[in-house]
Short mmCIF file of N, CA, C and O in Angstrom, two decimals:
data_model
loop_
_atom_site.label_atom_id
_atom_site.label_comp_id
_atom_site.label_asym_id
_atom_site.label_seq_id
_atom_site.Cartn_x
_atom_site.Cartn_y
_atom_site.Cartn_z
N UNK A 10 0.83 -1.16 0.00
CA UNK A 10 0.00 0.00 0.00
C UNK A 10 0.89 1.24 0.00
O UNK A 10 1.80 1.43 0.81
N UNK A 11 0.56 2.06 -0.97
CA UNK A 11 0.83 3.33 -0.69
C UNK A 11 0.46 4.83 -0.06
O UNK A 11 -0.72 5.20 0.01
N UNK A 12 1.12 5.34 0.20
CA UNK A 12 0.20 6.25 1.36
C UNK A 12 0.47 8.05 0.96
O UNK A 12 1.66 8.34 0.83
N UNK A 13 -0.26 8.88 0.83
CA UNK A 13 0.06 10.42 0.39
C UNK A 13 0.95 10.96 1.41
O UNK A 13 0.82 10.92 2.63
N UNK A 14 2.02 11.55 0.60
CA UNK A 14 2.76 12.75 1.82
C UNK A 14 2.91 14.10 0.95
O UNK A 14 3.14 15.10 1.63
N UNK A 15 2.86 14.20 0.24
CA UNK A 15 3.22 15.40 -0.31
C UNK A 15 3.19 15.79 -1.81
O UNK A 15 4.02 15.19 -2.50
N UNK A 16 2.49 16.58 -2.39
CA UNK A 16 2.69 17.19 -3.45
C UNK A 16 2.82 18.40 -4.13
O UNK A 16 1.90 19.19 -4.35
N UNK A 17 4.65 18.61 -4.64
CA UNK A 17 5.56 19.47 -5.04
C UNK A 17 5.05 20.60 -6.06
O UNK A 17 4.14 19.99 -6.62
N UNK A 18 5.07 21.51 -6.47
CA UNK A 18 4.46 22.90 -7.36
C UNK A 18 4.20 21.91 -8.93
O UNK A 18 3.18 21.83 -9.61
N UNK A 19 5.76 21.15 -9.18
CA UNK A 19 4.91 20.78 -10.53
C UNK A 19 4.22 19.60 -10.44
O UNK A 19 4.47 18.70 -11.25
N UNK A 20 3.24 19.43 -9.41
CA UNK A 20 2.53 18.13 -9.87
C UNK A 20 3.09 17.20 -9.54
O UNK A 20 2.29 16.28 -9.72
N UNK A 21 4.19 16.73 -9.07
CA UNK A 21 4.85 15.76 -8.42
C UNK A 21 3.87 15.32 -7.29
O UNK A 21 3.46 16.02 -6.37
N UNK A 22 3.60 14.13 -7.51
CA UNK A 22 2.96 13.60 -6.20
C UNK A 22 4.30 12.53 -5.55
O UNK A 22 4.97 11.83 -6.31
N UNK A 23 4.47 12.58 -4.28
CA UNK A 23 5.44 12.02 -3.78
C UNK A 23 4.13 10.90 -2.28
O UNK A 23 3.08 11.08 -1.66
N UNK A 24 5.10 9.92 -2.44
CA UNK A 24 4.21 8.96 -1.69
C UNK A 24 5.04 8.10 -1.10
O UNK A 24 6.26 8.23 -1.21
N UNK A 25 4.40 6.94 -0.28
CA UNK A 25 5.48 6.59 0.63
C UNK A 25 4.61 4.88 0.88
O UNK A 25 3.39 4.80 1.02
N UNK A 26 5.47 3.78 0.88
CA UNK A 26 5.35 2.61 1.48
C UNK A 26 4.72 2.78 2.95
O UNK A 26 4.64 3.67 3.80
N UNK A 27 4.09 0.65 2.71
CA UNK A 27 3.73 0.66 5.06
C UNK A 27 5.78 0.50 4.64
O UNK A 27 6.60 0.54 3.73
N UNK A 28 5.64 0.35 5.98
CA UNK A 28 7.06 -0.32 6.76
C UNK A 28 7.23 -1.74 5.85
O UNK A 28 6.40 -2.64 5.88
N UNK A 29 8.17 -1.78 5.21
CA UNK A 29 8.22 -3.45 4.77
C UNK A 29 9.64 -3.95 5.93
O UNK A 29 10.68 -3.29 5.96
N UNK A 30 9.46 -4.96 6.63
CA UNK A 30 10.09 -5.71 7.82
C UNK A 30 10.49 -6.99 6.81
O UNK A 30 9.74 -7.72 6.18
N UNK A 31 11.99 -6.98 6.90
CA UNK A 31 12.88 -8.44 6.16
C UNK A 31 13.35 -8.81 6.83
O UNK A 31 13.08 -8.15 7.83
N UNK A 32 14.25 -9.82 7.16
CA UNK A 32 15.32 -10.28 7.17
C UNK A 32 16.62 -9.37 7.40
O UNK A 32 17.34 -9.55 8.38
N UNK A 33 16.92 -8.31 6.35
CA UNK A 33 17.65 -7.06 6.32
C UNK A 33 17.58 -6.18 7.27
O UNK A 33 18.52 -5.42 7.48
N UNK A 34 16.50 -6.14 7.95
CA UNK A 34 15.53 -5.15 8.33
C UNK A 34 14.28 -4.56 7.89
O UNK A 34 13.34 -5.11 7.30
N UNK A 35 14.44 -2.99 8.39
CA UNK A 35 12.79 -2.20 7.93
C UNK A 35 13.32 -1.95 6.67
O UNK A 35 14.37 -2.50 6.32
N UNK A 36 12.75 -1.22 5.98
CA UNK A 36 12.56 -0.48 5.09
C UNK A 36 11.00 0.48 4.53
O UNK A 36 9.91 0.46 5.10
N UNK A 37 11.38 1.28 3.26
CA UNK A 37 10.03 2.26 2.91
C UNK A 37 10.24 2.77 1.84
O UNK A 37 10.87 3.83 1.84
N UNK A 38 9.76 2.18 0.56
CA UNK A 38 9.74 2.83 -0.78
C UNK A 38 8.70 4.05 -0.72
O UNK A 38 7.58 4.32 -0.28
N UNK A 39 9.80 4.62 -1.45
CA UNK A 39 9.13 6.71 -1.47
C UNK A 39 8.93 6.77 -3.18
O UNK A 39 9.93 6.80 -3.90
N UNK A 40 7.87 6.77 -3.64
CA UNK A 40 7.11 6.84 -4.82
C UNK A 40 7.53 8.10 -5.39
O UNK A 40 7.91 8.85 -4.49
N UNK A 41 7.61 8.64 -6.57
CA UNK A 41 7.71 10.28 -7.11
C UNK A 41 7.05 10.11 -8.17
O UNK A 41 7.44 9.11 -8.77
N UNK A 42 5.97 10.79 -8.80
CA UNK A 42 5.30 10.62 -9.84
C UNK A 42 4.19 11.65 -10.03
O UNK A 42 3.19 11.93 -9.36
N UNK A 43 4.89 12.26 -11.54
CA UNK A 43 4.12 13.32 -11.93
C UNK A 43 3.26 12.93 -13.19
O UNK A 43 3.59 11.98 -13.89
N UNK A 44 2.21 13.65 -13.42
CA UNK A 44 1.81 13.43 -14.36
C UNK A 44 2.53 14.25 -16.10
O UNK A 44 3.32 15.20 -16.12
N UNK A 45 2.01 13.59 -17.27
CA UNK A 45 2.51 14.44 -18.11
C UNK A 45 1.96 13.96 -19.60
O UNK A 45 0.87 13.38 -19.50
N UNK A 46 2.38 14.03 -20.76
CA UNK A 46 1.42 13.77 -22.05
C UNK A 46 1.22 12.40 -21.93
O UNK A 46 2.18 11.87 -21.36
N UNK A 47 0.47 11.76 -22.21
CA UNK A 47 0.88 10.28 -22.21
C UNK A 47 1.23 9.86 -21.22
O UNK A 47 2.42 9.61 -21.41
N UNK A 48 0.95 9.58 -20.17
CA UNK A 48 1.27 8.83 -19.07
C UNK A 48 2.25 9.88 -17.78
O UNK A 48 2.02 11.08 -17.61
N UNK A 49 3.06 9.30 -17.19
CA UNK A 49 3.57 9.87 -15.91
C UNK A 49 5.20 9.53 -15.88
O UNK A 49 5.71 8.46 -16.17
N UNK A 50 5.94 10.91 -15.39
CA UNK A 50 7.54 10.33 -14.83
C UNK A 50 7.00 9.90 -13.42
O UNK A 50 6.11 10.27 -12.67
N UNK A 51 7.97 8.92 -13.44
CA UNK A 51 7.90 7.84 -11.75
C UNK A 51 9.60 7.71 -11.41
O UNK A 51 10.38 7.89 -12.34
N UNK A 52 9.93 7.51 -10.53
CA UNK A 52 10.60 6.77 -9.78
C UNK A 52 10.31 6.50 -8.08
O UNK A 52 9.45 6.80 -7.25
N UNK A 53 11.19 6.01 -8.12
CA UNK A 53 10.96 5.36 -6.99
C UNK A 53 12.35 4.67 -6.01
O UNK A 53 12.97 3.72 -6.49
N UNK A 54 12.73 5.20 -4.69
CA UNK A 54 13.75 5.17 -3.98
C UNK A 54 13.60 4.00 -2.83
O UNK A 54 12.57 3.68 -2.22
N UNK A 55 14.66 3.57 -2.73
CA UNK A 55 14.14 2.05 -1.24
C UNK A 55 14.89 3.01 -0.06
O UNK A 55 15.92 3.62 -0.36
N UNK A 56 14.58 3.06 0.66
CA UNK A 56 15.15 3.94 2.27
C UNK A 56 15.60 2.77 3.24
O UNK A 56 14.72 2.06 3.73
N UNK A 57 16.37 2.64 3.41
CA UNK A 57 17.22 3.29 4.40
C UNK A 57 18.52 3.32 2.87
O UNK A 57 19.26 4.31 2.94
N UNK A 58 18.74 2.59 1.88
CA UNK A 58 19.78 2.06 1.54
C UNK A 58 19.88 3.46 0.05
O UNK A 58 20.88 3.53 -0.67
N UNK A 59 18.63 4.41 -0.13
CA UNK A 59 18.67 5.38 -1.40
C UNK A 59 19.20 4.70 -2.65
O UNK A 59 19.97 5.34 -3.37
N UNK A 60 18.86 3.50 -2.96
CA UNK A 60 18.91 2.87 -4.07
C UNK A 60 17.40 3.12 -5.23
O UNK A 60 16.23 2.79 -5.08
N UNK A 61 17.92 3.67 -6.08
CA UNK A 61 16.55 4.16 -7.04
C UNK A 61 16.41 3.00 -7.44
O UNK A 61 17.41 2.40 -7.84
N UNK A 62 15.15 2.36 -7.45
CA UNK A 62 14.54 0.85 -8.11
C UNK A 62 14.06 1.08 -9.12
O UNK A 62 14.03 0.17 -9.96
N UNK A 63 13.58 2.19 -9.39
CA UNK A 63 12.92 2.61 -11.02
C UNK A 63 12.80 4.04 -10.98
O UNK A 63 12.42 4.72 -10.02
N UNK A 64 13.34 4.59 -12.66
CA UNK A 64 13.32 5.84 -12.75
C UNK A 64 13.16 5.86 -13.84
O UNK A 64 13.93 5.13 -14.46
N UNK A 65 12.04 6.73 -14.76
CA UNK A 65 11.57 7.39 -16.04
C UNK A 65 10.74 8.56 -15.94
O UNK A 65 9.87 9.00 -15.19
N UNK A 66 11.61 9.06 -17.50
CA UNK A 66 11.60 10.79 -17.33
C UNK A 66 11.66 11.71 -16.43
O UNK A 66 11.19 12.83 -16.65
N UNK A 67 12.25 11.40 -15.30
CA UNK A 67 13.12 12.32 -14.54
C UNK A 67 14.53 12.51 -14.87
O UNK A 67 15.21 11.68 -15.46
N UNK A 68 15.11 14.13 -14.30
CA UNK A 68 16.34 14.24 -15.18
C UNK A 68 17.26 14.28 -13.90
O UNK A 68 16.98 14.67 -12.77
N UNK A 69 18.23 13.85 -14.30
CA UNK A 69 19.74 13.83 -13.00
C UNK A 69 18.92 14.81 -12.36
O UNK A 69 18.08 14.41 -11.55
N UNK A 70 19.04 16.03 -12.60
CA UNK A 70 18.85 16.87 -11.81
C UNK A 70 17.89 16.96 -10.87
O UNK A 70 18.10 17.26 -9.70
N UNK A 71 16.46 16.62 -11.52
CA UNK A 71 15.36 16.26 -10.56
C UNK A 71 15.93 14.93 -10.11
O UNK A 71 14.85 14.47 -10.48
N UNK A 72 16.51 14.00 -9.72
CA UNK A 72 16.38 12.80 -9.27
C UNK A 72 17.79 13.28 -8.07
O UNK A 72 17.43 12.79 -7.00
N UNK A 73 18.67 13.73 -7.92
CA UNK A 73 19.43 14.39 -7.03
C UNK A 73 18.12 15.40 -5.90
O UNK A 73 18.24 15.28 -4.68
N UNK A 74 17.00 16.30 -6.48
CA UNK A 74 16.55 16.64 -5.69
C UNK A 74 15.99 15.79 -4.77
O UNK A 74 16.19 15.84 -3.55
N UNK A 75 15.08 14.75 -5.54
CA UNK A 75 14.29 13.94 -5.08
C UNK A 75 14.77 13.21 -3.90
O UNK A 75 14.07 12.96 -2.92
N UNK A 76 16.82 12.69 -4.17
CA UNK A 76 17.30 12.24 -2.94
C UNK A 76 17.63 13.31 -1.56
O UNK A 76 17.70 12.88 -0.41
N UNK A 77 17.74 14.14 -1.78
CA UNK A 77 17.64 15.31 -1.08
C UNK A 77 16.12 15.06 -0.24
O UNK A 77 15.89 14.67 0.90
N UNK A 78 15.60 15.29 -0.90
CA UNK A 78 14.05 15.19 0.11
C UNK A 78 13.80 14.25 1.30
O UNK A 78 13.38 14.36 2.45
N UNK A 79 14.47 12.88 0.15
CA UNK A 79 14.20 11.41 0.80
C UNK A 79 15.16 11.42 2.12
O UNK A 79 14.72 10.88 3.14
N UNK A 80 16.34 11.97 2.12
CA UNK A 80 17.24 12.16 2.82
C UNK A 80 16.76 13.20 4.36
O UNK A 80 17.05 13.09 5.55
N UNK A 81 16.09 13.96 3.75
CA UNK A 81 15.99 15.30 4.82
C UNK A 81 14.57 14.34 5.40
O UNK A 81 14.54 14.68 6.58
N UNK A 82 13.94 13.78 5.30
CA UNK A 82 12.03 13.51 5.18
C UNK A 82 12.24 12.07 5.41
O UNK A 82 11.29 11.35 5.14
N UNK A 83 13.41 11.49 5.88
CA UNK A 83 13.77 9.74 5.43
C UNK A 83 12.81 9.33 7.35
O UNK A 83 12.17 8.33 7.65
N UNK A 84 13.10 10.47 8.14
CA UNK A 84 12.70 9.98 9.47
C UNK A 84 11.19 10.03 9.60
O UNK A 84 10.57 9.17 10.24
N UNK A 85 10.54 11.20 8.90
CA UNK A 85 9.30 10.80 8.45
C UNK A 85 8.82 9.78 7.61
O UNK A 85 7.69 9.34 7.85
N UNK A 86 9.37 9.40 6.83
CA UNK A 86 8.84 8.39 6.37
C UNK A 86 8.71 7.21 6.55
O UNK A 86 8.12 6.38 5.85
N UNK A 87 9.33 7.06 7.63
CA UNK A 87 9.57 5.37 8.41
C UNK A 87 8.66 6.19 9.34
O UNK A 87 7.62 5.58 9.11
N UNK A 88 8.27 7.25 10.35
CA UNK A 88 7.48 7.42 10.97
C UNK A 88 6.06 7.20 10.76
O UNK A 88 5.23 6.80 11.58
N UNK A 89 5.86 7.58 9.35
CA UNK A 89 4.74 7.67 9.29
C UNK A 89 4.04 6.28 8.71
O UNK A 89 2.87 5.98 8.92
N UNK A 90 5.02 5.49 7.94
CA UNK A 90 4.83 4.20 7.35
C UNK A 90 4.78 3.37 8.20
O UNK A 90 4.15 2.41 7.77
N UNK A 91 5.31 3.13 9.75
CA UNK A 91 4.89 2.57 10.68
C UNK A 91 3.70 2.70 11.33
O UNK A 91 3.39 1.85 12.16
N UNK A 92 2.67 3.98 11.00
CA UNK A 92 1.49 4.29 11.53
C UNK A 92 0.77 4.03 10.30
O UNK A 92 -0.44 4.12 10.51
N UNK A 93 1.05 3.74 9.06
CA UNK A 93 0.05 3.27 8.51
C UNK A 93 -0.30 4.75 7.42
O UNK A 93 -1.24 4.70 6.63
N UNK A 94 0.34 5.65 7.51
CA UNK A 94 0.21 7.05 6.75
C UNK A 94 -0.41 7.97 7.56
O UNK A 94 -0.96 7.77 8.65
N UNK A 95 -0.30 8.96 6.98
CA UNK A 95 -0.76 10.66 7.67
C UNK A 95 -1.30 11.54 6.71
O UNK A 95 -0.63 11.80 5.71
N UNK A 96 -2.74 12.18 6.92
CA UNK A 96 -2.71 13.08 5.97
C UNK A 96 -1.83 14.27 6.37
O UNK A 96 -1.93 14.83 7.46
N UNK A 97 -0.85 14.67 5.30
CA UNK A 97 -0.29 15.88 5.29
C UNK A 97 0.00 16.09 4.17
O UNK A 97 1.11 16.62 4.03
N UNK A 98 -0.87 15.77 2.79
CA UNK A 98 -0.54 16.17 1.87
C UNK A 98 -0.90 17.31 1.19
O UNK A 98 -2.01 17.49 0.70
N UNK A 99 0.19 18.25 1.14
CA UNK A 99 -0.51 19.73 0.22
C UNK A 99 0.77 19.91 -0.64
O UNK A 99 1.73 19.24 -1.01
N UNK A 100 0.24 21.28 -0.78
CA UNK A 100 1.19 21.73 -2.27
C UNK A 100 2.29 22.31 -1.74
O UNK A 100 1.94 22.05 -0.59
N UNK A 101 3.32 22.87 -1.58
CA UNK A 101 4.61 23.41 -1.12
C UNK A 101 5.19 23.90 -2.72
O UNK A 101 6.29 24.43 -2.84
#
C-alpha cells in the first residue's frame, strides 16, 4: 500500500510505502510521480539504503533533488509508514 505525503508545485505527487520488515531489516519505498502527455515520470527510492529501483523521465537533476528530500524527510517516512500514513498532503 501506498500512502500520500506530499505534493511538489509541478505536480509531483510524492508517496510513501507501510514499513516493509525483512530479514535485512525495515525499510520504505518513497514513490515520485508526476503526471505528463501520455502517461507519468515515476521513480521510486528504497530507504534506508537510497537505491533508485525505477526511474523514467526524470532528469539527474530532478532525481538528485528527489534524494535530497528522501534524505531530509527519510525519518518521516519510516514514521509515518509505521502508523500506517498521515494526511499531510498539500502543495509546497
Amino acid at each position: 500500500m501506498m500512502y500520500p505525503y506530499i505534493t511538489l508545485e509541478d505536480e509531483t505527487l510524492i508517496t510513501h510505502s507501510h514499513l516493509i520488515e525483512s530479514v535485512n531489516g525495515k525499510s520504505v519505498l518513497v514513490h515520485f510521480e508526476r503526471p505528463v502527455e501520455g502517461g507519468f515520470d515515476m521513480a521510486r527510492c528504497c530507504l534506508p539504503s537510497y537505491e533508485w529501483v525505477m526511474r523514467d523521465g526524470y532528469s539527474d537533476i530532478e532525481i538528485k533533488n528527489f534524494e535530497n528530500i528522501a534524505k531530509s524527510n527519510s525519518h518521516l517516512f519510516f514514521k509515518y509508514a509505521e502508523l500506517g500514513g498521515a494526511d499531510i498532503a498539500k502543495i509546497i
